[in-house]
């Protein structure tokens, strides 16, 4: 095989973790396809398997190692131009563990990190040519890979990174150690990419950053996130989303923008993590429960029908029943549309990992279960407000349980299934914005029937 290209090879990318990783995976696909490799859906069919990994909780670590271990025994597909399958580990575990992954799992051929996605093709080619493992990890990065090719998962929807890294150092969190210091992307670049995406037919753009609200802090304070919202909204994209918003940095100016710019979707993910001031302090979140609730009121005053979602960690070291009750009460008071609940997972190298906690696992599990019950009850209540309404839907595919129906998401980011008239092919609606009459509102989805087909 020629050392310059990967033609006649097949590849597959397995992605764990957050949207940042999903977006990085789209770049990985773009890079490999540029070298001539063809995408396949399964690991078995792939000559090159790239794992884009996450280490935010221990479960993700364990899963990755388990999956890579089992690949020892997978034969290479018939007809492959390679003599050995290339297993590449990138993303946050690659960044954190580097060469030790190859020491532990000698059948791994390539390890790369979060700051050098662009190195993947040459590392793969070197591993093939030399028949020896390759590791390359950079300590810091400063590229948003604007010039790298991208294969988007959906033609109608795109991620648009606006910051990389994180400076917040929440005491439980590994992200700042594996993604580096926060860096804002120049607004001209963001604007140019948004325009290009819209010209390309993209209807939904999600701005990405670990904390989008602190955009611009490294750019001498101007422009800020509110300016980014305004300039991307001006691209004319139909739905503008963003993740994630840190409550300590959510300004009145930003709240005003998402209340007044018509294409900013009425959905806000505002991670609370805890409702106890003592725990919030120990987490280094730098806001109080009172300030958080005040923000929720401001947001709802500005945008009454906004869908709020959040992240909550249960069992942070030293959490008492009283602390947990404060979290429970916060979730009850706010009444979120969706809550992502996590049991605290100790991450070596973070400050919280040094705090001993004698609380038995059963106690934490019981708190977690009580919280999940409440979350479901509140999500159900929230969804009832859309019963019998006509809502817009960006159609993403067919309902997995009933292929005669379409599935998509509403501007509030609710999943919705809808039946279509028998004369219509539901697949022809994928990627389009339709209107649906909601007949049933459940806890985690809405169901209805198609009433209009738009752009
Ligand atoms: N930057 C984003 C997302 C960070 S990771 C933010 O600040 O919101 C996504 C979520 O994982 C966090 O919001 C947090 O709830 C959870 N998380 C992070 N570290 C964790 C840990 N050690 N144990 C359990 N959950 C954790
Ligand atoms: Fe982690 Fe906190 Fe940064 Fe989010 S803001 S990535 S939780 S350190
Ligand atoms: Fe996981 Fe890395 Fe994202 S640790 S949550 S993939 S930044």
mmCIF file of N, CA, C and O in Angstrom, residues 87-131:
data_model
loop_
_atom_site.group_PDB
_atom_site.id
_atom_site.type_symbol
_atom_site.label_atom_id
_atom_site.label_comp_id
_atom_site.label_asym_id
_atom_site.label_seq_id
_atom_site.Cartn_x
_atom_site.Cartn_y
_atom_site.Cartn_z
ATOM 1 N N UNK A 87 -6.033 0.158 15.281
ATOM 2 C CA UNK A 87 -6.923 0.659 16.337
ATOM 3 C C UNK A 87 -6.317 1.966 16.841
ATOM 4 O O UNK A 87 -5.170 1.982 17.302
ATOM 5 N N UNK A 88 -7.071 3.052 16.710
ATOM 6 C CA UNK A 88 -6.564 4.362 17.135
ATOM 7 C C UNK A 88 -7.420 4.872 18.287
ATOM 8 O O UNK A 88 -8.648 4.788 18.230
ATOM 9 N N UNK A 89 -6.775 5.370 19.336
ATOM 10 C CA UNK A 89 -7.521 5.949 20.462
ATOM 11 C C UNK A 89 -7.218 7.445 20.523
ATOM 12 O O UNK A 89 -6.064 7.853 20.652
ATOM 13 N N UNK A 90 -8.279 8.254 20.398
ATOM 14 C CA UNK A 90 -8.125 9.699 20.480
ATOM 15 C C UNK A 90 -9.066 10.257 21.526
ATOM 16 O O UNK A 90 -9.598 9.515 22.364
ATOM 17 N N UNK A 91 -9.281 11.559 21.503
ATOM 18 C CA UNK A 91 -10.198 12.176 22.461
ATOM 19 C C UNK A 91 -9.569 12.294 23.840
ATOM 20 O O UNK A 91 -8.346 12.274 24.006
ATOM 21 N N UNK A 92 -10.409 12.384 24.865
ATOM 22 C CA UNK A 92 -9.933 12.784 26.198
ATOM 23 C C UNK A 92 -9.124 11.704 26.926
ATOM 24 O O UNK A 92 -8.222 12.037 27.690
ATOM 25 N N UNK A 93 -9.432 10.421 26.692
ATOM 26 C CA UNK A 93 -8.605 9.369 27.329
ATOM 27 C C UNK A 93 -7.242 9.311 26.630
ATOM 28 O O UNK A 93 -6.208 9.146 27.282
ATOM 29 N N UNK A 94 -7.247 9.483 25.317
ATOM 30 C CA UNK A 94 -5.984 9.541 24.576
ATOM 31 C C UNK A 94 -5.105 10.641 25.146
ATOM 32 O O UNK A 94 -3.924 10.437 25.440
ATOM 33 N N UNK A 95 -5.698 11.812 25.342
ATOM 34 C CA UNK A 95 -4.959 12.961 25.851
ATOM 35 C C UNK A 95 -4.411 12.686 27.258
ATOM 36 O O UNK A 95 -3.274 12.996 27.562
ATOM 37 N N UNK A 96 -5.248 12.065 28.099
ATOM 38 C CA UNK A 96 -4.858 11.853 29.500
ATOM 39 C C UNK A 96 -3.825 10.739 29.641
ATOM 40 O O UNK A 96 -2.851 10.870 30.359
ATOM 41 N N UNK A 97 -4.034 9.614 28.921
ATOM 42 C CA UNK A 97 -3.227 8.418 29.181
ATOM 43 C C UNK A 97 -2.067 8.205 28.214
ATOM 44 O O UNK A 97 -1.128 7.487 28.533
ATOM 45 N N UNK A 98 -2.153 8.782 27.041
ATOM 46 C CA UNK A 98 -1.059 8.716 26.069
ATOM 47 C C UNK A 98 -0.508 7.315 25.864
ATOM 48 O O UNK A 98 -1.250 6.331 25.729
ATOM 49 N N UNK A 99 0.814 7.219 25.879
ATOM 50 C CA UNK A 99 1.539 5.976 25.574
ATOM 51 C C UNK A 99 1.110 4.803 26.465
ATOM 52 O O UNK A 99 1.173 3.641 26.054
ATOM 53 N N UNK A 100 0.648 5.091 27.695
ATOM 54 C CA UNK A 100 0.323 3.984 28.605
ATOM 55 C C UNK A 100 -0.805 3.103 28.045
ATOM 56 O O UNK A 100 -0.917 1.929 28.396
ATOM 57 N N UNK A 101 -1.613 3.661 27.139
ATOM 58 C CA UNK A 101 -2.674 2.852 26.530
ATOM 59 C C UNK A 101 -2.056 1.734 25.688
ATOM 60 O O UNK A 101 -2.540 0.604 25.671
ATOM 61 N N UNK A 102 -0.980 2.070 24.996
ATOM 62 C CA UNK A 102 -0.309 1.051 24.165
ATOM 63 C C UNK A 102 0.449 0.072 25.059
ATOM 64 O O UNK A 102 0.458 -1.135 24.797
ATOM 65 N N UNK A 103 1.026 0.579 26.152
ATOM 66 C CA UNK A 103 1.717 -0.328 27.078
ATOM 67 C C UNK A 103 0.735 -1.352 27.645
ATOM 68 O O UNK A 103 1.051 -2.529 27.777
ATOM 69 N N UNK A 104 -0.483 -0.888 27.973
ATOM 70 C CA UNK A 104 -1.484 -1.791 28.556
ATOM 71 C C UNK A 104 -2.148 -2.673 27.505
ATOM 72 O O UNK A 104 -2.574 -3.783 27.801
ATOM 73 N N UNK A 105 -2.330 -2.131 26.299
ATOM 74 C CA UNK A 105 -3.059 -2.868 25.260
ATOM 75 C C UNK A 105 -2.217 -2.835 23.976
ATOM 76 O O UNK A 105 -2.413 -1.965 23.118
ATOM 77 N N UNK A 106 -1.281 -3.779 23.865
ATOM 78 C CA UNK A 106 -0.313 -3.704 22.746
ATOM 79 C C UNK A 106 -0.943 -3.816 21.359
ATOM 80 O O UNK A 106 -0.274 -3.515 20.376
ATOM 81 N N UNK A 107 -2.208 -4.247 21.275
ATOM 82 C CA UNK A 107 -2.816 -4.300 19.937
ATOM 83 C C UNK A 107 -3.333 -2.930 19.474
ATOM 84 O O UNK A 107 -3.839 -2.799 18.369
ATOM 85 N N UNK A 108 -3.202 -1.898 20.323
ATOM 86 C CA UNK A 108 -3.561 -0.526 19.906
ATOM 87 C C UNK A 108 -2.402 0.033 19.070
ATOM 88 O O UNK A 108 -1.237 -0.094 19.447
ATOM 89 N N UNK A 109 -2.735 0.636 17.914
ATOM 90 C CA UNK A 109 -1.658 1.078 17.010
ATOM 91 C C UNK A 109 -1.379 2.566 17.068
ATOM 92 O O UNK A 109 -0.298 3.006 16.726
ATOM 93 N N UNK A 110 -2.402 3.371 17.429
ATOM 94 C CA UNK A 110 -2.219 4.826 17.402
ATOM 95 C C UNK A 110 -2.897 5.452 18.616
ATOM 96 O O UNK A 110 -4.022 5.075 18.961
ATOM 97 N N UNK A 111 -2.193 6.386 19.268
ATOM 98 C CA UNK A 111 -2.836 7.193 20.316
ATOM 99 C C UNK A 111 -2.586 8.657 19.979
ATOM 100 O O UNK A 111 -1.456 9.050 19.690
ATOM 101 N N UNK A 112 -3.666 9.425 19.965
ATOM 102 C CA UNK A 112 -3.525 10.865 19.750
ATOM 103 C C UNK A 112 -4.424 11.575 20.742
ATOM 104 O O UNK A 112 -5.173 10.934 21.491
ATOM 105 N N UNK A 113 -4.347 12.916 20.797
ATOM 106 C CA UNK A 113 -5.058 13.633 21.857
ATOM 107 C C UNK A 113 -6.070 14.631 21.328
ATOM 108 O O UNK A 113 -6.443 14.600 20.154
ATOM 109 N N UNK A 114 -6.498 15.511 22.218
ATOM 110 C CA UNK A 114 -7.535 16.480 21.843
ATOM 111 C C UNK A 114 -6.959 17.674 21.080
ATOM 112 O O UNK A 114 -7.698 18.431 20.473
ATOM 113 N N UNK A 115 -5.625 17.845 21.154
ATOM 114 C CA UNK A 115 -5.030 19.032 20.526
ATOM 115 C C UNK A 115 -4.397 18.751 19.164
ATOM 116 O O UNK A 115 -3.796 19.633 18.574
ATOM 117 N N UNK A 116 -4.452 17.507 18.709
ATOM 118 C CA UNK A 116 -3.779 17.204 17.435
ATOM 119 C C UNK A 116 -4.564 16.240 16.555
ATOM 120 O O UNK A 116 -4.005 15.300 15.985
ATOM 121 N N UNK A 117 -5.848 16.519 16.401
ATOM 122 C CA UNK A 117 -6.692 15.720 15.505
ATOM 123 C C UNK A 117 -6.070 15.577 14.125
ATOM 124 O O UNK A 117 -6.144 14.528 13.499
ATOM 125 N N UNK A 118 -5.467 16.684 13.683
ATOM 126 C CA UNK A 118 -4.929 16.716 12.323
ATOM 127 C C UNK A 118 -3.792 15.723 12.114
ATOM 128 O O UNK A 118 -3.447 15.398 10.990
ATOM 129 N N UNK A 119 -3.216 15.219 13.225
ATOM 130 C CA UNK A 119 -2.090 14.280 13.102
ATOM 131 C C UNK A 119 -2.559 12.872 12.760
ATOM 132 O O UNK A 119 -1.741 12.015 12.394
ATOM 133 N N UNK A 120 -3.854 12.610 12.895
ATOM 134 C CA UNK A 120 -4.320 11.221 12.758
ATOM 135 C C UNK A 120 -3.892 10.541 11.451
ATOM 136 O O UNK A 120 -3.319 9.454 11.500
ATOM 137 N N UNK A 121 -4.120 11.162 10.267
ATOM 138 C CA UNK A 121 -3.745 10.436 9.042
ATOM 139 C C UNK A 121 -2.271 10.040 9.017
ATOM 140 O O UNK A 121 -1.950 8.897 8.709
ATOM 141 N N UNK A 122 -1.373 10.960 9.395
ATOM 142 C CA UNK A 122 0.035 10.560 9.291
ATOM 143 C C UNK A 122 0.406 9.524 10.352
ATOM 144 O O UNK A 122 1.243 8.659 10.117
ATOM 145 N N UNK A 123 -0.252 9.547 11.496
ATOM 146 C CA UNK A 123 0.019 8.517 12.516
ATOM 147 C C UNK A 123 -0.465 7.156 12.019
ATOM 148 O O UNK A 123 0.219 6.138 12.193
ATOM 149 N N UNK A 124 -1.649 7.139 11.396
ATOM 150 C CA UNK A 124 -2.175 5.862 10.867
ATOM 151 C C UNK A 124 -1.242 5.333 9.782
ATOM 152 O O UNK A 124 -0.857 4.163 9.779
ATOM 153 N N UNK A 125 -0.848 6.220 8.890
ATOM 154 C CA UNK A 125 0.027 5.769 7.796
ATOM 155 C C UNK A 125 1.370 5.276 8.326
ATOM 156 O O UNK A 125 1.906 4.277 7.853
ATOM 157 N N UNK A 126 1.910 5.971 9.335
ATOM 158 C CA UNK A 126 3.193 5.537 9.908
ATOM 159 C C UNK A 126 3.033 4.187 10.599
ATOM 160 O O UNK A 126 3.898 3.310 10.494
ATOM 161 N N UNK A 127 1.904 3.988 11.282
ATOM 162 C CA UNK A 127 1.682 2.704 11.971
ATOM 163 C C UNK A 127 1.606 1.570 10.951
ATOM 164 O O UNK A 127 2.112 0.472 11.192
ATOM 165 N N UNK A 128 0.985 1.859 9.793
ATOM 166 C CA UNK A 128 0.860 0.829 8.753
ATOM 167 C C UNK A 128 2.225 0.570 8.113
ATOM 168 O O UNK A 128 2.657 -0.579 7.977
ATOM 169 N N UNK A 129 2.924 1.655 7.776
ATOM 170 C CA UNK A 129 4.197 1.504 7.059
ATOM 171 C C UNK A 129 5.266 0.854 7.928
ATOM 172 O O UNK A 129 5.994 -0.028 7.479
ATOM 173 N N UNK A 130 5.345 1.279 9.196
ATOM 174 C CA UNK A 130 6.418 0.765 10.059
ATOM 175 C C UNK A 130 6.005 -0.466 10.846
ATOM 176 O O UNK A 130 6.830 -1.052 11.544
ATOM 177 N N UNK A 131 4.699 -0.804 10.793
ATOM 178 C CA UNK A 131 4.191 -1.918 11.611
ATOM 179 C C UNK A 131 4.549 -1.704 13.077
ATOM 180 O O UNK A 131 4.892 -2.647 13.794
#
